């Protein structure tokens, strides 16, 4: 009899142990731990080397590494959601996502409707043309030319300032470069780092950059206006800048020393 009771107790303890183990595993996976916030972060993964999709469908890039590193030090979890670049600001305004990281330039216009973290990347626009092009050398020579840009981008805003330019807009980077190669447009105005990276890695053949200091821009992590998460994101960036992680991520993707960043704009 005593042995039977003993057996039942052992069974009970064993079952309880299993139950606790199952709960622990699930809570870390499903993030039901109430102390860890889950942030939905939008990204447009057509922007190598900042964000792109691997053959297996995973996201990779400078922005992805940076966001994951921020989440680690700021102790929140991240769920990425792929969205077209053009729809990002309205998704933030509608609170459909908590943040967006996508090489998004901090601009006065955008600051009217959304908020930005402190600058996390020094960037700028460049002019790209076909390798055989001889007549486009700088901003002035773009007058009256056919120019391709990404819809809703700072490159698109910039192109509007070129006198008599005929502008075509595209949803993603790969498409407007295709149009340049096909000879449908004379030039592309877009983010210098992404263009130079693609040329260097042989992804963009037959294209050269003629002017890569058109503008000085800074990327920021965008959030809905006055988001409660901004503070944690900013502190996270500051930590990564001071503990060497930012430098490591920068070197991984750009093989260079990161430039000095301002604390704010
Ligand atoms: N920096 C530019 C902007 O803010 C273009 C960024 C494009 N990013 C992307 N993931 N497609 O307008």
mmCIF file of C-alpha atoms and ligand atoms in Angstrom:
data_model
loop_
_atom_site.group_PDB
_atom_site.id
_atom_site.type_symbol
_atom_site.label_atom_id
_atom_site.label_comp_id
_atom_site.label_asym_id
_atom_site.label_seq_id
_atom_site.Cartn_x
_atom_site.Cartn_y
_atom_site.Cartn_z
ATOM 1 C CA UNK A 1 0.000 0.000 0.000
ATOM 2 C CA UNK A 2 2.722 2.445 1.059
ATOM 3 C CA UNK A 3 4.534 1.668 -2.136
ATOM 4 C CA UNK A 4 1.420 2.406 -4.178
ATOM 5 C CA UNK A 5 1.069 5.862 -2.587
ATOM 6 C CA UNK A 6 4.729 6.491 -3.155
ATOM 7 C CA UNK A 7 4.276 5.583 -6.778
ATOM 8 C CA UNK A 8 1.293 7.942 -7.150
ATOM 9 C CA UNK A 9 3.258 10.821 -5.588
ATOM 10 C CA UNK A 10 6.149 10.198 -7.884
ATOM 11 C CA UNK A 11 3.764 10.196 -10.846
ATOM 12 C CA UNK A 12 2.221 13.474 -9.693
ATOM 13 C CA UNK A 13 5.560 15.213 -9.195
ATOM 14 C CA UNK A 14 6.743 13.999 -12.577
ATOM 15 C CA UNK A 15 3.586 15.272 -14.303
ATOM 16 C CA UNK A 16 3.844 18.638 -12.557
ATOM 17 C CA UNK A 17 7.469 18.907 -13.629
ATOM 18 C CA UNK A 18 6.542 18.203 -17.234
ATOM 19 C CA UNK A 19 3.749 20.751 -17.113
ATOM 20 C CA UNK A 20 6.072 23.448 -15.787
ATOM 21 C CA UNK A 21 8.616 22.640 -18.494
ATOM 22 C CA UNK A 22 5.968 22.898 -21.225
ATOM 23 C CA UNK A 23 4.760 26.263 -19.859
ATOM 24 C CA UNK A 24 8.330 27.599 -19.684
ATOM 25 C CA UNK A 25 9.129 26.541 -23.260
ATOM 26 C CA UNK A 26 5.918 27.974 -24.657
ATOM 27 C CA UNK A 27 6.153 31.275 -22.863
ATOM 28 C CA UNK A 28 9.637 31.962 -24.202
ATOM 29 C CA UNK A 29 8.503 31.008 -27.702
ATOM 30 C CA UNK A 30 5.151 32.764 -27.770
ATOM 31 C CA UNK A 31 6.382 35.655 -25.697
ATOM 32 C CA UNK A 32 3.571 35.499 -23.150
ATOM 33 C CA UNK A 33 6.023 36.721 -20.572
ATOM 34 C CA UNK A 34 4.306 40.012 -19.682
ATOM 35 C CA UNK A 35 7.653 41.705 -18.976
ATOM 36 C CA UNK A 36 8.858 41.346 -22.559
ATOM 37 C CA UNK A 37 7.137 43.636 -25.051
ATOM 38 C CA UNK A 38 6.703 42.421 -28.602
ATOM 39 C CA UNK A 39 7.263 45.169 -31.163
ATOM 40 C CA UNK A 40 5.913 44.790 -34.677
ATOM 41 C CA UNK A 41 8.549 46.338 -36.948
ATOM 42 C CA UNK A 42 7.882 47.088 -40.628
ATOM 43 C CA UNK A 43 10.583 46.752 -43.274
ATOM 44 C CA UNK A 44 10.692 46.785 -47.088
ATOM 45 C CA UNK A 45 13.205 44.016 -47.857
ATOM 46 C CA UNK A 46 14.191 45.200 -51.337
ATOM 47 C CA UNK A 47 17.074 47.369 -50.175
ATOM 48 C CA UNK A 48 20.362 45.448 -50.071
ATOM 49 C CA UNK A 49 22.432 45.567 -47.836
ATOM 50 C CA UNK A 50 20.039 47.160 -45.336
ATOM 51 C CA UNK A 51 17.140 44.729 -45.677
ATOM 52 C CA UNK A 52 16.540 41.900 -48.086
ATOM 53 C CA UNK A 53 15.144 38.415 -48.157
ATOM 54 C CA UNK A 54 17.362 35.330 -48.338
ATOM 55 C CA UNK A 55 16.411 32.366 -50.571
ATOM 56 C CA UNK A 56 14.895 30.722 -47.488
ATOM 57 C CA UNK A 57 12.653 33.702 -46.933
ATOM 58 C CA UNK A 58 14.570 35.016 -43.920
ATOM 59 C CA UNK A 59 15.387 38.695 -43.535
ATOM 60 C CA UNK A 60 18.964 39.890 -43.464
ATOM 61 C CA UNK A 61 20.903 43.135 -43.587
ATOM 62 C CA UNK A 62 22.387 45.982 -41.594
ATOM 63 C CA UNK A 63 18.983 47.222 -40.395
ATOM 64 C CA UNK A 64 17.861 43.731 -39.397
ATOM 65 C CA UNK A 65 21.036 43.115 -37.351
ATOM 66 C CA UNK A 66 20.785 46.556 -35.774
ATOM 67 C CA UNK A 67 17.105 46.182 -34.831
ATOM 68 C CA UNK A 68 17.724 42.744 -33.324
ATOM 69 C CA UNK A 69 20.703 44.090 -31.361
ATOM 70 C CA UNK A 70 18.647 47.040 -30.070
ATOM 71 C CA UNK A 71 15.892 44.648 -28.994
ATOM 72 C CA UNK A 72 18.420 42.540 -27.145
ATOM 73 C CA UNK A 73 19.824 45.414 -25.078
ATOM 74 C CA UNK A 74 16.470 47.162 -24.635
ATOM 75 C CA UNK A 75 14.856 43.835 -23.698
ATOM 76 C CA UNK A 76 11.961 43.710 -26.108
ATOM 77 C CA UNK A 77 11.122 41.152 -28.788
ATOM 78 C CA UNK A 78 10.814 41.983 -32.488
ATOM 79 C CA UNK A 79 8.460 40.629 -35.098
ATOM 80 C CA UNK A 80 9.321 41.936 -38.585
ATOM 81 C CA UNK A 81 6.568 42.615 -41.081
ATOM 82 C CA UNK A 82 7.380 43.161 -44.757
ATOM 83 C CA UNK A 83 5.620 46.208 -46.195
ATOM 84 C CA UNK A 84 6.130 48.249 -49.370
ATOM 85 C CA UNK A 85 8.236 51.335 -48.641
ATOM 86 C CA UNK A 86 5.527 53.656 -49.856
ATOM 87 C CA UNK A 87 2.983 52.329 -47.325
ATOM 88 C CA UNK A 88 5.228 52.518 -44.288
ATOM 89 C CA UNK A 89 4.396 55.985 -43.029
ATOM 90 C CA UNK A 90 0.646 55.481 -43.225
ATOM 91 C CA UNK A 91 0.978 52.118 -41.411
ATOM 92 C CA UNK A 92 2.834 53.884 -38.603
ATOM 93 C CA UNK A 93 0.245 56.646 -38.461
ATOM 94 C CA UNK A 94 -2.531 54.060 -38.221
ATOM 95 C CA UNK A 95 -0.589 52.194 -35.480
ATOM 96 C CA UNK A 96 -0.688 49.006 -37.551
ATOM 97 C CA UNK A 97 3.005 48.587 -36.650
ATOM 98 C CA UNK A 98 5.041 49.838 -33.663
ATOM 99 C CA UNK A 99 8.104 50.877 -35.638
ATOM 100 C CA UNK A 100 9.750 50.731 -39.071
ATOM 101 C CA UNK A 101 13.386 50.222 -40.011
ATOM 102 C CA UNK A 102 14.035 50.495 -43.718
ATOM 103 C CA UNK A 103 16.810 52.944 -44.473
ATOM 104 C CA UNK A 104 14.237 55.661 -43.800
ATOM 105 C CA UNK A 105 15.703 59.144 -44.055
ATOM 106 C CA UNK A 106 14.777 61.553 -41.267
ATOM 107 C CA UNK A 107 13.141 64.533 -43.002
ATOM 108 C CA UNK A 108 11.286 67.601 -41.721
ATOM 109 C CA UNK A 109 8.290 66.613 -43.849
ATOM 110 C CA UNK A 110 8.070 63.119 -42.335
ATOM 111 C CA UNK A 111 8.542 64.481 -38.815
ATOM 112 C CA UNK A 112 5.187 66.222 -39.198
ATOM 113 C CA UNK A 113 3.357 62.900 -39.108
ATOM 114 C CA UNK A 114 5.685 60.344 -37.456
ATOM 115 C CA UNK A 115 8.580 60.297 -34.973
ATOM 116 C CA UNK A 116 12.157 59.138 -35.489
ATOM 117 C CA UNK A 117 14.830 57.671 -33.245
ATOM 118 C CA UNK A 118 18.202 59.345 -33.054
ATOM 119 C CA UNK A 119 20.121 59.016 -36.367
ATOM 120 C CA UNK A 120 21.600 55.527 -36.760
ATOM 121 C CA UNK A 121 23.201 55.763 -40.231
ATOM 122 C CA UNK A 122 24.895 58.495 -42.245
ATOM 123 C CA UNK A 123 23.642 58.293 -45.825
ATOM 124 C CA UNK A 124 23.024 60.375 -48.958
ATOM 125 C CA UNK A 125 21.691 60.249 -52.495
ATOM 126 C CA UNK A 126 23.639 59.318 -55.605
ATOM 127 C CA UNK A 127 23.133 59.563 -59.365
ATOM 128 C CA UNK A 128 23.528 56.270 -61.204
ATOM 129 C CA UNK A 129 23.802 55.994 -65.000
ATOM 130 C CA UNK A 130 24.695 53.312 -67.556
ATOM 131 C CA UNK A 131 28.397 52.694 -67.792
ATOM 132 C CA UNK A 132 28.590 54.056 -71.359
ATOM 133 C CA UNK A 133 26.865 57.334 -70.491
ATOM 134 C CA UNK A 134 29.155 60.327 -71.066
ATOM 135 C CA UNK A 135 26.897 63.343 -70.707
ATOM 136 C CA UNK A 136 25.508 62.999 -67.162
ATOM 137 C CA UNK A 137 28.191 64.008 -64.709
ATOM 138 C CA UNK A 138 26.439 65.937 -61.958
ATOM 139 C CA UNK A 139 23.204 67.538 -60.802
ATOM 140 C CA UNK A 140 23.231 70.213 -63.550
ATOM 141 C CA UNK A 141 23.505 67.687 -66.341
ATOM 142 C CA UNK A 142 20.275 65.992 -65.162
ATOM 143 C CA UNK A 143 18.146 68.856 -66.530
ATOM 144 C CA UNK A 144 15.479 67.632 -68.927
ATOM 145 C CA UNK A 145 16.565 63.985 -68.577
ATOM 146 C CA UNK A 146 14.464 60.878 -67.920
ATOM 147 C CA UNK A 147 14.957 59.879 -64.311
ATOM 148 C CA UNK A 148 13.752 56.855 -62.331
ATOM 149 C CA UNK A 149 13.139 56.970 -58.581
ATOM 150 C CA UNK A 150 11.510 54.894 -55.855
ATOM 151 C CA UNK A 151 8.007 56.065 -55.087
ATOM 152 C CA UNK A 152 7.751 57.959 -51.784
ATOM 153 C CA UNK A 153 11.527 58.182 -51.327
ATOM 154 C CA UNK A 154 13.876 61.095 -50.731
ATOM 155 C CA UNK A 155 15.256 60.357 -54.215
ATOM 156 C CA UNK A 156 11.754 61.051 -55.589
ATOM 157 C CA UNK A 157 11.574 64.359 -53.668
ATOM 158 C CA UNK A 158 14.989 65.315 -54.943
ATOM 159 C CA UNK A 159 14.144 64.492 -58.565
ATOM 160 C CA UNK A 160 11.225 66.965 -58.411
ATOM 161 C CA UNK A 161 13.769 69.790 -58.022
ATOM 162 C CA UNK A 162 15.513 68.962 -61.343
ATOM 163 C CA UNK A 163 14.311 71.379 -64.048
ATOM 164 C CA UNK A 164 12.239 69.737 -66.809
ATOM 165 C CA UNK A 165 13.118 66.205 -65.712
ATOM 166 C CA UNK A 166 10.749 63.414 -66.782
ATOM 167 C CA UNK A 167 10.324 61.290 -63.709
ATOM 168 C CA UNK A 168 9.162 57.669 -63.583
ATOM 169 C CA UNK A 169 8.387 56.147 -60.202
ATOM 170 C CA UNK A 170 8.904 52.521 -59.187
ATOM 171 C CA UNK A 171 7.924 50.452 -56.203
ATOM 172 C CA UNK A 172 11.317 48.962 -55.573
ATOM 173 C CA UNK A 173 14.995 49.409 -56.247
ATOM 174 C CA UNK A 174 15.581 46.404 -58.476
ATOM 175 C CA UNK A 175 12.878 47.642 -60.887
ATOM 176 C CA UNK A 176 14.231 51.112 -61.479
ATOM 177 C CA UNK A 177 17.724 49.808 -62.157
ATOM 178 C CA UNK A 178 16.240 47.429 -64.701
ATOM 179 C CA UNK A 179 14.690 50.407 -66.470
ATOM 180 C CA UNK A 180 18.033 52.167 -66.492
ATOM 181 C CA UNK A 181 19.718 49.116 -68.028
ATOM 182 C CA UNK A 182 16.945 48.787 -70.616
ATOM 183 C CA UNK A 183 17.582 52.346 -71.687
ATOM 184 C CA UNK A 184 14.075 53.532 -70.734
ATOM 185 C CA UNK A 185 15.537 56.180 -68.418
ATOM 186 C CA UNK A 186 18.820 58.112 -68.405
ATOM 187 C CA UNK A 187 19.537 58.084 -64.672
ATOM 188 C CA UNK A 188 18.431 56.817 -61.275
ATOM 189 C CA UNK A 189 18.505 59.013 -58.182
ATOM 190 C CA UNK A 190 18.594 56.851 -55.067
ATOM 191 C CA UNK A 191 20.475 56.058 -51.863
ATOM 192 C CA UNK A 192 24.225 56.007 -52.455
ATOM 193 C CA UNK A 193 25.163 53.170 -50.105
ATOM 194 C CA UNK A 194 22.668 50.705 -51.532
ATOM 195 C CA UNK A 195 23.686 51.517 -55.126
ATOM 196 C CA UNK A 196 27.424 51.388 -54.466
ATOM 197 C CA UNK A 197 27.040 48.113 -52.559
ATOM 198 C CA UNK A 198 25.128 46.493 -55.435
ATOM 199 C CA UNK A 199 27.732 47.648 -57.981
ATOM 200 C CA UNK A 200 30.621 46.430 -55.817
ATOM 201 C CA UNK A 201 29.042 43.025 -55.326
ATOM 202 C CA UNK A 202 28.382 42.491 -59.006
ATOM 203 C CA UNK A 203 24.586 42.610 -58.578
ATOM 204 C CA UNK A 204 24.345 45.735 -60.726
ATOM 205 C CA UNK A 205 26.319 45.211 -63.900
ATOM 206 C CA UNK A 206 26.703 47.946 -66.508
ATOM 207 C CA UNK A 207 25.924 50.773 -64.099
ATOM 208 C CA UNK A 208 28.161 53.452 -62.559
ATOM 209 C CA UNK A 209 27.700 56.148 -59.958
ATOM 210 C CA UNK A 210 28.642 59.629 -61.141
ATOM 211 C CA UNK A 211 27.820 61.686 -58.118
ATOM 212 C CA UNK A 212 27.488 60.238 -54.659
ATOM 213 C CA UNK A 213 27.457 63.384 -52.573
ATOM 214 C CA UNK A 214 24.194 64.844 -53.770
ATOM 215 C CA UNK A 215 22.776 65.144 -50.253
ATOM 216 C CA UNK A 216 23.691 64.341 -46.665
ATOM 217 C CA UNK A 217 20.955 62.271 -45.026
ATOM 218 C CA UNK A 218 20.553 60.276 -41.843
ATOM 219 C CA UNK A 219 18.449 57.172 -41.375
ATOM 220 C CA UNK A 220 16.301 56.813 -38.291
ATOM 221 C CA UNK A 221 13.979 54.159 -36.898
ATOM 222 C CA UNK A 222 10.473 55.490 -37.457
ATOM 223 C CA UNK A 223 7.611 55.139 -34.977
ATOM 224 C CA UNK A 224 4.110 56.525 -34.644
ATOM 225 C CA UNK A 225 4.203 60.066 -33.287
ATOM 226 C CA UNK A 226 5.575 60.238 -29.708
ATOM 227 C CA UNK A 227 5.684 56.454 -29.370
ATOM 228 C CA UNK A 228 6.227 55.094 -25.844
ATOM 229 C CA UNK A 229 8.940 52.834 -27.339
ATOM 230 C CA UNK A 230 11.144 55.655 -28.632
ATOM 231 C CA UNK A 231 13.045 56.046 -25.418
ATOM 232 C CA UNK A 232 14.023 52.365 -25.228
ATOM 233 C CA UNK A 233 15.027 52.390 -28.916
ATOM 234 C CA UNK A 234 17.198 55.509 -28.453
ATOM 235 C CA UNK A 235 18.863 54.109 -25.359
ATOM 236 C CA UNK A 236 19.464 50.862 -27.251
ATOM 237 C CA UNK A 237 21.189 52.710 -30.114
ATOM 238 C CA UNK A 238 23.330 54.656 -27.607
ATOM 239 C CA UNK A 239 24.396 51.408 -25.925
ATOM 240 C CA UNK A 240 25.344 49.770 -29.233
ATOM 241 C CA UNK A 241 27.341 52.852 -30.233
ATOM 242 C CA UNK A 242 29.312 52.845 -27.006
ATOM 243 C CA UNK A 243 29.834 49.093 -26.541
ATOM 244 C CA UNK A 244 31.244 48.439 -30.029
ATOM 245 C CA UNK A 245 28.283 46.433 -31.375
ATOM 246 C CA UNK A 246 27.328 49.183 -33.848
ATOM 247 C CA UNK A 247 30.878 49.196 -35.195
ATOM 248 C CA UNK A 248 30.826 45.407 -35.562
ATOM 249 C CA UNK A 249 27.557 45.441 -37.502
ATOM 250 C CA UNK A 250 28.807 48.319 -39.680
ATOM 251 C CA UNK A 251 32.023 46.475 -40.479
ATOM 252 C CA UNK A 252 30.144 43.268 -41.248
ATOM 253 C CA UNK A 253 28.047 44.941 -43.956
ATOM 254 C CA UNK A 254 30.297 47.758 -45.231
ATOM 255 C CA UNK A 255 33.781 46.548 -44.489
ATOM 256 C CA UNK A 256 34.689 50.035 -43.252
ATOM 257 C CA UNK A 257 34.933 52.151 -40.126
ATOM 258 C CA UNK A 258 31.606 53.804 -39.288
ATOM 259 C CA UNK A 259 31.547 57.614 -39.495
ATOM 260 C CA UNK A 260 30.724 59.769 -36.479
ATOM 261 C CA UNK A 261 26.955 60.150 -35.918
ATOM 262 C CA UNK A 262 25.230 63.178 -34.391
ATOM 263 C CA UNK A 263 23.143 62.522 -31.229
ATOM 264 C CA UNK A 264 20.192 64.264 -32.827
ATOM 265 C CA UNK A 265 19.416 66.295 -35.950
HETATM 266 N N1 LIG B 1 16.366 56.630 -47.785
HETATM 267 C C1 LIG B 1 15.325 56.749 -48.718
HETATM 268 C C2 LIG B 1 14.106 57.350 -48.071
HETATM 269 O O1 LIG B 1 13.977 57.404 -46.909
HETATM 270 C C3 LIG B 1 14.942 55.439 -49.396
HETATM 271 C C4 LIG B 1 14.872 54.238 -48.537
HETATM 272 C C5 LIG B 1 14.349 53.018 -49.243
HETATM 273 N N2 LIG B 1 14.277 51.893 -48.360
HETATM 274 C C6 LIG B 1 13.793 50.694 -48.684
HETATM 275 N N3 LIG B 1 13.834 49.717 -47.776
HETATM 276 N N4 LIG B 1 13.270 50.461 -49.847
HETATM 277 O O2 LIG B 1 13.243 57.796 -48.740
#
